[in-house]
Amino acid sequence: MALPKQVKIVEVGPRDGLQNEKEFVPTATKIELINRLSAAGFRNVEAASFVSPKWVPQMADGADVMAGIERRAGTIYSVLTPNLRGFEGALAARADEIVIFGAASEAFSQKNINCSIAESIERFAPVAAAAKEHKLRIRGSVSCALGCPYQGEVPVASVVDVVERFAALGCDEIDIADTIGVGTPKRTREVFEAVTQVFPREHLSGHFHDTYGQALANIYAALLEGVEIFHASVAGLGGCPYAKGATGNVATEDVLYLMNGLGIETGIDLAQVVDIGDFISNAIGRANVSRAGKALLAKARSEANTCV
Ligand code: HMG
Ligand code: MG
């Protein structure tokens, strides 16, 4: 399939990127991060989670974060909502999109949201109905679509099954998530080939963690399957508290560098994102793991030194 002319990059750093940080990141830092990302041109920022603070303490300030950000017209601010309580928080916070998050692996579903896949769908049904009633967009995220930290191999049929159930709930967009970054391009293509039989290709996204260094290759594989939406995290922040050893999402800077090289429009200014990666890495005292980000920062610094 021909490569798309443009793609949507969903910046998930403020949520997926920060949720695993041990030290509490000040609310003001989270707000500044989101404001800078909005200014860089992202059409979709995953801003917060309305989950149990006992399960993910880092996301406990979601309401304050959402109240403090400057909203850029046309940008979708998404939040995670595991249940109706989370939905009520999202509604009060004026989120544009709610994310229900399930898994293609029973074991991961239990560890992450404390219920079976079937129970999760039952729990999501009233959340999706309420979102429809309030005209909020609904995104469904399918964890462990390319492998599970507890179960290992995950059959493609299990991914298709959850995608079908999410589609029946009325999801506007569905994420195929490689939670622990074990996927490879061949498997990525097989999974997307299968799920595009049951859900429109243009509303599917690729959410790749980069634990095994395969994320960019998997994105390219997904592009070849006609996928037009990708998630990424500035500076490669992140990890999942319920997937031990998994590293962050693919770094946004690296994805933008790839897209720019392929001549695929994103509407996002790479130079600004490189600066944001530097800002948030310094702010939380964490290494910037974006290869492109680090290379471009080093280049800019050496050019600045040559000029003086
Ligand atoms: P539970 O313990 O079975 O549920 O958790 P519960 O109803 O007994 O609630 C436990 C406590 O949390 C209670 O408080 C509730 O009131 C409270 P207590 O009475 O003990 O004081 N509570 C809430 N508080 C605030 N907001 C809420 C909420 N709900 C309950 N919405 C539950 C079930 C789903 C709540 C829990 O398992 C949970 O919050 N899990 C979230 C885990 C999570 O956020 N994981 C990371 C995000 S998913 C991810 O990163 C993957 C993704 O990136 C894709 C990929 O890479 O795979 C999306
Ligand atoms: Mg994730």
mmCIF file of C-alpha atoms and ligand atoms in Angstrom:
data_model
loop_
_atom_site.group_PDB
_atom_site.id
_atom_site.type_symbol
_atom_site.label_atom_id
_atom_site.label_comp_id
_atom_site.label_asym_id
_atom_site.label_seq_id
_atom_site.Cartn_x
_atom_site.Cartn_y
_atom_site.Cartn_z
ATOM 1 C CA MET A 1 0.000 0.000 0.000
ATOM 2 C CA ALA A 2 1.270 3.528 -0.799
ATOM 3 C CA LEU A 3 2.444 5.500 2.208
ATOM 4 C CA PRO A 4 -0.044 8.085 3.505
ATOM 5 C CA LYS A 5 0.551 11.773 2.667
ATOM 6 C CA GLN A 6 -0.139 12.832 6.233
ATOM 7 C CA VAL A 7 -0.441 11.229 9.654
ATOM 8 C CA LYS A 8 -1.795 12.247 13.041
ATOM 9 C CA ILE A 9 0.708 11.989 15.892
ATOM 10 C CA VAL A 10 -0.962 11.637 19.288
ATOM 11 C CA GLU A 11 1.400 12.922 21.965
ATOM 12 C CA VAL A 12 0.992 10.667 24.986
ATOM 13 C CA GLY A 13 3.934 11.933 27.059
ATOM 14 C CA PRO A 14 1.894 13.807 29.677
ATOM 15 C CA ARG A 15 -0.028 10.604 30.473
ATOM 16 C CA ASP A 16 1.787 7.444 29.372
ATOM 17 C CA GLY A 17 5.148 9.203 29.652
ATOM 18 C CA LEU A 18 4.734 10.537 33.167
ATOM 19 C CA GLN A 19 2.454 7.929 34.777
ATOM 20 C CA ASN A 20 5.356 5.686 35.758
ATOM 21 C CA GLU A 21 7.578 8.364 37.326
ATOM 22 C CA LYS A 22 8.298 7.487 40.940
ATOM 23 C CA GLU A 23 8.681 11.081 42.165
ATOM 24 C CA PHE A 24 5.488 13.109 41.881
ATOM 25 C CA VAL A 25 5.849 15.516 38.961
ATOM 26 C CA PRO A 26 4.478 18.908 40.039
ATOM 27 C CA THR A 27 1.139 19.811 38.474
ATOM 28 C CA ALA A 28 2.656 23.053 37.134
ATOM 29 C CA THR A 29 5.289 21.032 35.226
ATOM 30 C CA LYS A 30 2.611 18.801 33.704
ATOM 31 C CA ILE A 31 0.644 21.890 32.659
ATOM 32 C CA GLU A 32 3.697 23.547 31.128
ATOM 33 C CA LEU A 33 4.504 20.350 29.225
ATOM 34 C CA ILE A 34 1.002 20.176 27.742
ATOM 35 C CA ASN A 35 0.954 23.889 26.883
ATOM 36 C CA ARG A 36 4.272 23.608 25.068
ATOM 37 C CA LEU A 37 3.054 20.534 23.171
ATOM 38 C CA SER A 38 -0.109 22.352 22.134
ATOM 39 C CA ALA A 39 1.988 25.262 20.863
ATOM 40 C CA ALA A 40 4.158 22.871 18.813
ATOM 41 C CA GLY A 41 1.098 21.898 16.760
ATOM 42 C CA PHE A 42 -0.155 18.559 18.119
ATOM 43 C CA ARG A 43 -3.768 17.881 17.123
ATOM 44 C CA ASN A 44 -4.177 15.382 19.951
ATOM 45 C CA VAL A 45 -2.535 15.326 23.375
ATOM 46 C CA GLU A 46 -3.229 12.591 25.927
ATOM 47 C CA ALA A 47 -3.254 14.831 28.956
ATOM 48 C CA ALA A 48 -4.273 12.883 32.076
ATOM 49 C CA SER A 49 -5.896 9.813 33.621
ATOM 50 C CA PHE A 50 -8.977 9.662 35.817
ATOM 51 C CA VAL A 51 -8.009 6.346 37.399
ATOM 52 C CA SER A 52 -7.714 5.244 41.000
ATOM 53 C CA PRO A 53 -4.902 7.250 42.671
ATOM 54 C CA LYS A 54 -4.149 4.104 44.666
ATOM 55 C CA TRP A 55 -3.298 2.343 41.417
ATOM 56 C CA VAL A 56 -1.456 5.192 39.676
ATOM 57 C CA PRO A 57 -0.550 7.934 42.179
ATOM 58 C CA GLN A 58 1.261 10.043 39.558
ATOM 59 C CA MET A 59 -2.023 10.759 37.763
ATOM 60 C CA ALA A 60 -3.915 11.864 40.887
ATOM 61 C CA ASP A 61 -3.920 15.539 39.820
ATOM 62 C CA GLY A 62 -5.740 15.034 36.506
ATOM 63 C CA ALA A 63 -8.504 17.503 37.340
ATOM 64 C CA ASP A 64 -6.008 20.242 38.252
ATOM 65 C CA VAL A 65 -3.946 19.564 35.144
ATOM 66 C CA MET A 66 -7.006 19.831 32.900
ATOM 67 C CA ALA A 67 -8.164 22.987 34.693
ATOM 68 C CA GLY A 68 -4.749 24.628 34.306
ATOM 69 C CA ILE A 69 -3.923 24.039 30.625
ATOM 70 C CA GLU A 70 -4.435 26.518 27.806
ATOM 71 C CA ARG A 71 -6.526 24.819 25.157
ATOM 72 C CA ARG A 72 -5.451 25.277 21.598
ATOM 73 C CA ALA A 73 -8.441 25.457 19.246
ATOM 74 C CA GLY A 74 -8.742 22.237 17.284
ATOM 75 C CA THR A 75 -6.552 20.160 19.613
ATOM 76 C CA ILE A 76 -8.139 17.101 21.197
ATOM 77 C CA TYR A 77 -7.230 16.634 24.866
ATOM 78 C CA SER A 78 -7.769 12.976 25.807
ATOM 79 C CA VAL A 79 -7.983 11.379 29.240
ATOM 80 C CA LEU A 80 -8.102 7.764 30.428
ATOM 81 C CA THR A 81 -11.328 6.613 32.064
ATOM 82 C CA PRO A 82 -11.504 3.032 33.389
ATOM 83 C CA ASN A 83 -15.030 3.338 34.792
ATOM 84 C CA LEU A 84 -17.999 5.693 35.256
ATOM 85 C CA ARG A 85 -16.282 7.484 38.110
ATOM 86 C CA GLY A 86 -13.416 8.272 35.778
ATOM 87 C CA PHE A 87 -15.895 9.398 33.134
ATOM 88 C CA GLU A 88 -17.507 11.848 35.546
ATOM 89 C CA GLY A 89 -14.064 13.294 36.255
ATOM 90 C CA ALA A 90 -13.365 13.569 32.530
ATOM 91 C CA LEU A 91 -16.675 15.300 31.885
ATOM 92 C CA ALA A 92 -16.157 17.814 34.698
ATOM 93 C CA ALA A 93 -12.637 18.449 33.360
ATOM 94 C CA ARG A 94 -13.981 19.187 29.854
ATOM 95 C CA ALA A 95 -11.957 16.467 28.157
ATOM 96 C CA ASP A 96 -12.549 16.173 24.395
ATOM 97 C CA GLU A 97 -11.990 12.450 24.237
ATOM 98 C CA ILE A 98 -12.182 9.631 26.741
ATOM 99 C CA VAL A 99 -10.036 6.526 26.497
ATOM 100 C CA ILE A 100 -11.317 3.161 27.630
ATOM 101 C CA PHE A 101 -8.430 0.772 27.977
ATOM 102 C CA GLY A 102 -8.639 -2.971 27.791
ATOM 103 C CA ALA A 103 -6.286 -5.757 26.826
ATOM 104 C CA ALA A 104 -5.995 -8.670 24.450
ATOM 105 C CA SER A 105 -4.523 -10.706 27.319
ATOM 106 C CA GLU A 106 -6.579 -11.892 30.295
ATOM 107 C CA ALA A 107 -3.574 -11.790 32.623
ATOM 108 C CA PHE A 108 -2.754 -8.166 31.796
ATOM 109 C CA SER A 109 -6.404 -7.128 32.117
ATOM 110 C CA GLN A 110 -6.419 -8.500 35.673
ATOM 111 C CA LYS A 111 -3.151 -6.806 36.606
ATOM 112 C CA ASN A 112 -3.962 -3.431 35.063
ATOM 113 C CA ILE A 113 -7.667 -2.934 35.737
ATOM 114 C CA ASN A 114 -8.445 -5.774 38.133
ATOM 115 C CA CYS A 115 -11.032 -7.567 36.012
ATOM 116 C CA SER A 116 -11.357 -10.008 33.115
ATOM 117 C CA ILE A 117 -11.627 -8.844 29.510
ATOM 118 C CA ALA A 118 -15.365 -9.637 29.499
ATOM 119 C CA GLU A 119 -15.910 -7.726 32.758
ATOM 120 C CA SER A 120 -13.953 -4.774 31.381
ATOM 121 C CA ILE A 121 -16.230 -4.568 28.360
ATOM 122 C CA GLU A 122 -19.275 -4.632 30.670
ATOM 123 C CA ARG A 123 -17.689 -1.839 32.714
ATOM 124 C CA PHE A 124 -16.876 0.204 29.599
ATOM 125 C CA ALA A 125 -20.373 -0.078 28.114
ATOM 126 C CA PRO A 126 -21.999 2.576 30.349
ATOM 127 C CA VAL A 127 -18.882 4.758 30.011
ATOM 128 C CA ALA A 128 -19.148 4.634 26.223
ATOM 129 C CA ALA A 129 -22.907 5.282 26.369
ATOM 130 C CA ALA A 130 -22.363 8.314 28.626
ATOM 131 C CA ALA A 131 -19.643 9.626 26.307
ATOM 132 C CA LYS A 132 -21.998 9.330 23.337
ATOM 133 C CA GLU A 133 -24.743 11.117 25.252
ATOM 134 C CA HIS A 134 -22.353 13.995 25.993
ATOM 135 C CA LYS A 135 -20.933 13.927 22.469
ATOM 136 C CA LEU A 136 -17.390 13.147 23.577
ATOM 137 C CA ARG A 137 -15.081 11.190 21.322
ATOM 138 C CA ILE A 138 -14.309 7.629 22.468
ATOM 139 C CA ARG A 139 -10.989 5.885 21.956
ATOM 140 C CA GLY A 140 -10.393 2.261 22.832
ATOM 141 C CA SER A 141 -6.888 1.089 23.667
ATOM 142 C CA VAL A 142 -5.993 -2.591 23.244
ATOM 143 C CA SER A 143 -2.972 -3.426 25.393
ATOM 144 C CA CYS A 144 -0.686 -6.399 24.765
ATOM 145 C CA ALA A 145 -1.701 -6.599 21.121
ATOM 146 C CA LEU A 146 1.802 -7.824 20.221
ATOM 147 C CA GLY A 147 2.677 -9.711 23.402
ATOM 148 C CA CYS A 148 2.017 -9.815 27.121
ATOM 149 C CA PRO A 149 4.435 -9.600 30.070
ATOM 150 C CA TYR A 150 2.501 -12.339 31.913
ATOM 151 C CA GLN A 151 1.020 -14.528 29.161
ATOM 152 C CA GLY A 152 3.745 -14.183 26.511
ATOM 153 C CA GLU A 153 2.347 -14.817 23.032
ATOM 154 C CA VAL A 154 -1.026 -13.198 22.300
ATOM 155 C CA PRO A 155 -3.036 -14.707 19.409
ATOM 156 C CA VAL A 156 -4.024 -12.297 16.633
ATOM 157 C CA ALA A 157 -7.600 -13.567 17.063
ATOM 158 C CA SER A 158 -7.651 -12.216 20.646
ATOM 159 C CA VAL A 159 -6.715 -8.748 19.374
ATOM 160 C CA VAL A 160 -9.396 -8.896 16.687
ATOM 161 C CA ASP A 161 -11.936 -9.991 19.297
ATOM 162 C CA VAL A 162 -11.307 -6.969 21.548
ATOM 163 C CA VAL A 163 -11.265 -4.599 18.556
ATOM 164 C CA GLU A 164 -14.684 -5.946 17.546
ATOM 165 C CA ARG A 165 -16.030 -5.454 21.071
ATOM 166 C CA PHE A 166 -14.656 -1.896 21.194
ATOM 167 C CA ALA A 167 -16.172 -1.210 17.777
ATOM 168 C CA ALA A 168 -19.546 -2.424 19.086
ATOM 169 C CA LEU A 169 -19.246 0.067 21.964
ATOM 170 C CA GLY A 170 -18.977 2.848 19.389
ATOM 171 C CA CYS A 171 -15.268 3.714 19.575
ATOM 172 C CA ASP A 172 -14.237 6.467 17.178
ATOM 173 C CA GLU A 173 -10.630 5.333 17.228
ATOM 174 C CA ILE A 174 -8.894 2.140 18.402
ATOM 175 C CA ASP A 175 -5.256 1.810 19.467
ATOM 176 C CA ILE A 176 -3.264 -1.311 18.786
ATOM 177 C CA ALA A 177 -0.810 -1.146 21.666
ATOM 178 C CA ASP A 178 2.504 -2.923 22.037
ATOM 179 C CA THR A 179 2.633 -2.379 25.798
ATOM 180 C CA ILE A 180 6.016 -4.004 26.365
ATOM 181 C CA GLY A 181 7.617 -3.292 23.002
ATOM 182 C CA VAL A 182 8.151 -6.920 21.993
ATOM 183 C CA GLY A 183 6.539 -6.674 18.565
ATOM 184 C CA THR A 184 8.431 -6.911 15.306
ATOM 185 C CA PRO A 185 7.434 -5.598 11.864
ATOM 186 C CA LYS A 186 6.185 -8.964 10.571
ATOM 187 C CA ARG A 187 3.833 -9.421 13.519
ATOM 188 C CA THR A 188 2.792 -5.771 13.348
ATOM 189 C CA ARG A 189 1.710 -6.203 9.730
ATOM 190 C CA GLU A 190 -0.158 -9.437 10.558
ATOM 191 C CA VAL A 191 -2.061 -7.782 13.406
ATOM 192 C CA PHE A 192 -2.997 -4.688 11.391
ATOM 193 C CA GLU A 193 -3.944 -6.782 8.386
ATOM 194 C CA ALA A 194 -6.329 -8.731 10.632
ATOM 195 C CA VAL A 195 -7.853 -5.816 12.550
ATOM 196 C CA THR A 196 -8.439 -3.756 9.413
ATOM 197 C CA GLN A 197 -10.900 -6.491 8.394
ATOM 198 C CA VAL A 198 -13.149 -5.492 11.314
ATOM 199 C CA PHE A 199 -12.474 -1.771 11.914
ATOM 200 C CA PRO A 200 -11.731 1.061 9.444
ATOM 201 C CA ARG A 201 -8.028 1.394 8.821
ATOM 202 C CA GLU A 202 -8.113 5.210 9.013
ATOM 203 C CA HIS A 203 -9.406 5.058 12.608
ATOM 204 C CA LEU A 204 -6.789 2.618 13.889
ATOM 205 C CA SER A 205 -3.638 3.793 15.588
ATOM 206 C CA GLY A 206 -0.270 2.268 16.417
ATOM 207 C CA HIS A 207 0.901 2.688 20.036
ATOM 208 C CA PHE A 208 4.408 1.286 20.263
ATOM 209 C CA HIS A 209 6.658 1.090 23.297
ATOM 210 C CA ASP A 210 10.328 0.830 22.384
ATOM 211 C CA THR A 211 11.692 -1.715 24.869
ATOM 212 C CA TYR A 212 13.341 -3.884 22.208
ATOM 213 C CA GLY A 213 14.200 -1.008 19.847
ATOM 214 C CA GLN A 214 11.603 -2.095 17.277
ATOM 215 C CA ALA A 215 9.144 0.782 17.510
ATOM 216 C CA LEU A 216 10.253 2.805 14.459
ATOM 217 C CA ALA A 217 10.422 -0.351 12.348
ATOM 218 C CA ASN A 218 6.942 -1.281 13.579
ATOM 219 C CA ILE A 219 5.651 2.175 12.693
ATOM 220 C CA TYR A 220 7.036 1.782 9.185
ATOM 221 C CA ALA A 221 5.396 -1.647 8.967
ATOM 222 C CA ALA A 222 2.083 -0.124 10.094
ATOM 223 C CA LEU A 223 2.449 2.691 7.528
ATOM 224 C CA LEU A 224 2.739 -0.012 4.859
ATOM 225 C CA GLU A 225 -0.602 -1.362 6.154
ATOM 226 C CA GLY A 226 -2.110 2.107 5.641
ATOM 227 C CA VAL A 227 -2.183 3.198 9.303
ATOM 228 C CA GLU A 228 -2.351 6.985 9.663
ATOM 229 C CA ILE A 229 -2.339 7.577 13.437
ATOM 230 C CA PHE A 230 0.628 6.984 15.739
ATOM 231 C CA HIS A 231 1.238 7.570 19.425
ATOM 232 C CA ALA A 232 4.541 8.848 20.711
ATOM 233 C CA SER A 233 6.027 10.321 23.837
ATOM 234 C CA VAL A 234 8.371 13.303 23.851
ATOM 235 C CA ALA A 235 11.934 12.326 24.900
ATOM 236 C CA GLY A 236 10.723 8.689 24.925
ATOM 237 C CA LEU A 237 9.266 9.139 28.409
ATOM 238 C CA GLY A 238 7.311 6.414 30.030
ATOM 239 C CA GLY A 239 6.490 2.870 30.913
ATOM 240 C CA CYS A 240 3.487 1.094 32.329
ATOM 241 C CA PRO A 241 3.276 0.568 36.100
ATOM 242 C CA TYR A 242 1.653 -2.824 35.435
ATOM 243 C CA ALA A 243 4.193 -4.029 32.833
ATOM 244 C CA LYS A 244 7.488 -4.332 34.693
ATOM 245 C CA GLY A 245 10.593 -3.684 32.606
ATOM 246 C CA ALA A 246 8.698 -2.053 29.740
ATOM 247 C CA THR A 247 10.312 1.203 28.660
ATOM 248 C CA GLY A 248 8.684 4.314 27.296
ATOM 249 C CA ASN A 249 6.780 4.937 24.132
ATOM 250 C CA VAL A 250 8.693 5.554 20.950
ATOM 251 C CA ALA A 251 10.127 9.077 21.175
ATOM 252 C CA THR A 252 8.097 11.717 19.360
ATOM 253 C CA GLU A 253 11.225 13.418 18.010
ATOM 254 C CA ASP A 254 12.286 10.124 16.369
ATOM 255 C CA VAL A 255 8.859 9.610 14.826
ATOM 256 C CA LEU A 256 8.812 13.184 13.475
ATOM 257 C CA TYR A 257 12.295 12.732 12.023
ATOM 258 C CA LEU A 258 11.101 9.540 10.310
ATOM 259 C CA MET A 259 7.949 11.196 8.957
ATOM 260 C CA ASN A 260 9.879 14.255 7.751
ATOM 261 C CA GLY A 261 12.310 11.955 5.938
ATOM 262 C CA LEU A 262 9.427 10.115 4.290
ATOM 263 C CA GLY A 263 7.805 13.409 3.244
ATOM 264 C CA ILE A 264 4.733 12.638 5.374
ATOM 265 C CA GLU A 265 3.009 15.717 6.835
ATOM 266 C CA THR A 266 2.436 15.877 10.596
ATOM 267 C CA GLY A 267 1.780 19.595 11.135
ATOM 268 C CA ILE A 268 4.224 19.528 14.056
ATOM 269 C CA ASP A 269 7.425 21.522 14.413
ATOM 270 C CA LEU A 270 10.270 19.078 15.176
ATOM 271 C CA ALA A 271 12.595 21.800 16.520
ATOM 272 C CA GLN A 272 10.018 22.826 19.119
ATOM 273 C CA VAL A 273 9.511 19.200 20.168
ATOM 274 C CA VAL A 274 13.275 18.745 20.572
ATOM 275 C CA ASP A 275 13.285 21.716 22.978
ATOM 276 C CA ILE A 276 10.282 20.268 24.842
ATOM 277 C CA GLY A 277 12.117 16.949 25.204
ATOM 278 C CA ASP A 278 15.067 18.798 26.726
ATOM 279 C CA PHE A 279 12.756 20.788 29.024
ATOM 280 C CA ILE A 280 10.850 17.801 30.432
ATOM 281 C CA SER A 281 13.941 15.583 30.786
ATOM 282 C CA ASN A 282 15.671 18.301 32.828
ATOM 283 C CA ALA A 283 12.509 19.103 34.788
ATOM 284 C CA ILE A 284 12.062 15.525 36.007
ATOM 285 C CA GLY A 285 15.759 14.576 36.073
ATOM 286 C CA ARG A 286 15.425 11.763 33.577
ATOM 287 C CA ALA A 287 17.649 10.902 30.606
ATOM 288 C CA ASN A 288 16.320 11.973 27.227
ATOM 289 C CA VAL A 289 16.186 8.736 25.223
ATOM 290 C CA SER A 290 15.221 10.231 21.870
ATOM 291 C CA ARG A 291 18.051 9.519 19.415
ATOM 292 C CA ALA A 292 16.959 12.293 17.039
ATOM 293 C CA GLY A 293 16.279 14.639 19.948
ATOM 294 C CA LYS A 294 19.749 14.172 21.408
ATOM 295 C CA ALA A 295 21.443 14.464 18.013
ATOM 296 C CA LEU A 296 19.584 17.673 17.147
ATOM 297 C CA LEU A 297 20.278 19.181 20.577
ATOM 298 C CA ALA A 298 23.992 18.373 20.253
ATOM 299 C CA LYS A 299 24.050 19.877 16.758
ATOM 300 C CA ALA A 300 22.290 23.061 17.902
ATOM 301 C CA ARG A 301 24.708 23.408 20.849
ATOM 302 C CA SER A 302 27.792 22.889 18.737
ATOM 303 C CA GLU A 303 26.526 25.446 16.186
ATOM 304 C CA ALA A 304 25.841 27.927 18.998
ATOM 305 C CA ASN A 305 29.395 27.420 20.328
ATOM 306 C CA THR A 306 30.909 27.923 16.865
ATOM 307 C CA CYS A 307 29.069 31.239 16.462
ATOM 308 C CA VAL A 308 30.543 32.878 19.598
HETATM 309 P P1 HMG B 1 -10.417 -1.773 41.883
HETATM 310 O O1 HMG B 1 -9.543 -1.735 43.079
HETATM 311 O O2 HMG B 1 -10.826 -3.104 41.373
HETATM 312 O O3 HMG B 1 -11.738 -0.924 41.982
HETATM 313 O O4 HMG B 1 -9.680 -0.961 40.734
HETATM 314 P P2 HMG B 1 -12.574 -0.313 43.153
HETATM 315 O O5 HMG B 1 -13.839 0.126 42.525
HETATM 316 O O6 HMG B 1 -12.586 -1.248 44.323
HETATM 317 O O7 HMG B 1 -11.755 1.020 43.560
HETATM 318 C C1 HMG B 1 -10.584 1.025 44.334
HETATM 319 C C2 HMG B 1 -10.408 2.410 44.923
HETATM 320 O O8 HMG B 1 -10.167 3.344 43.864
HETATM 321 C C3 HMG B 1 -11.637 2.919 45.654
HETATM 322 O O9 HMG B 1 -11.180 3.822 46.642
HETATM 323 C C4 HMG B 1 -12.356 3.706 44.589
HETATM 324 O O10 HMG B 1 -13.192 4.705 45.110
HETATM 325 C C5 HMG B 1 -11.213 4.311 43.810
HETATM 326 P P3 HMG B 1 -11.307 3.435 48.208
HETATM 327 O O11 HMG B 1 -12.743 3.167 48.447
HETATM 328 O O12 HMG B 1 -10.438 2.186 48.374
HETATM 329 O O13 HMG B 1 -10.760 4.659 48.885
HETATM 330 N N1 HMG B 1 -11.523 4.553 42.403
HETATM 331 C C6 HMG B 1 -11.243 5.700 41.764
HETATM 332 N N2 HMG B 1 -10.690 6.853 42.162
HETATM 333 C C7 HMG B 1 -10.570 7.821 41.242
HETATM 334 N N3 HMG B 1 -10.953 7.691 39.950
HETATM 335 C C8 HMG B 1 -11.501 6.543 39.525
HETATM 336 C C9 HMG B 1 -11.661 5.487 40.442
HETATM 337 N N4 HMG B 1 -12.172 4.251 40.345
HETATM 338 C C10 HMG B 1 -12.078 3.683 41.549
HETATM 339 N N5 HMG B 1 -11.879 6.418 38.258
HETATM 340 C C11 HMG B 1 -9.652 0.331 38.718
HETATM 341 C C12 HMG B 1 -10.217 -0.890 39.425
HETATM 342 C C13 HMG B 1 -10.010 0.212 37.243
HETATM 343 C C14 HMG B 1 -10.239 1.588 39.319
HETATM 344 C C15 HMG B 1 -8.106 0.329 38.924
HETATM 345 O O14 HMG B 1 -7.615 -0.924 38.548
HETATM 346 C C16 HMG B 1 -7.402 1.396 38.119
HETATM 347 O O15 HMG B 1 -7.584 2.588 38.368
HETATM 348 N N6 HMG B 1 -6.567 0.972 37.173
HETATM 349 C C17 HMG B 1 -5.869 1.909 36.301
HETATM 350 C C18 HMG B 1 -4.540 1.339 35.932
HETATM 351 C C19 HMG B 1 -3.839 2.292 34.994
HETATM 352 O O16 HMG B 1 -4.134 3.477 34.929
HETATM 353 N N7 HMG B 1 -2.839 1.743 34.263
HETATM 354 C C20 HMG B 1 -2.056 2.532 33.352
HETATM 355 C C21 HMG B 1 -2.830 3.031 32.171
HETATM 356 S S1 HMG B 1 -3.085 1.803 30.920
HETATM 357 C C22 HMG B 1 -1.643 1.845 29.978
HETATM 358 O O17 HMG B 1 -0.687 2.528 30.318
HETATM 359 C C23 HMG B 1 -1.621 1.105 28.686
HETATM 360 C C24 HMG B 1 -1.750 2.019 27.465
HETATM 361 O O18 HMG B 1 -0.703 2.985 27.430
HETATM 362 C C25 HMG B 1 -1.675 1.173 26.196
HETATM 363 C C26 HMG B 1 -0.463 0.235 26.229
HETATM 364 O O19 HMG B 1 0.685 0.682 26.150
HETATM 365 O O20 HMG B 1 -0.741 -0.957 26.393
HETATM 366 C C27 HMG B 1 -3.081 2.771 27.448
HETATM 367 MG MG MG B 2 1.301 2.632 26.670
#
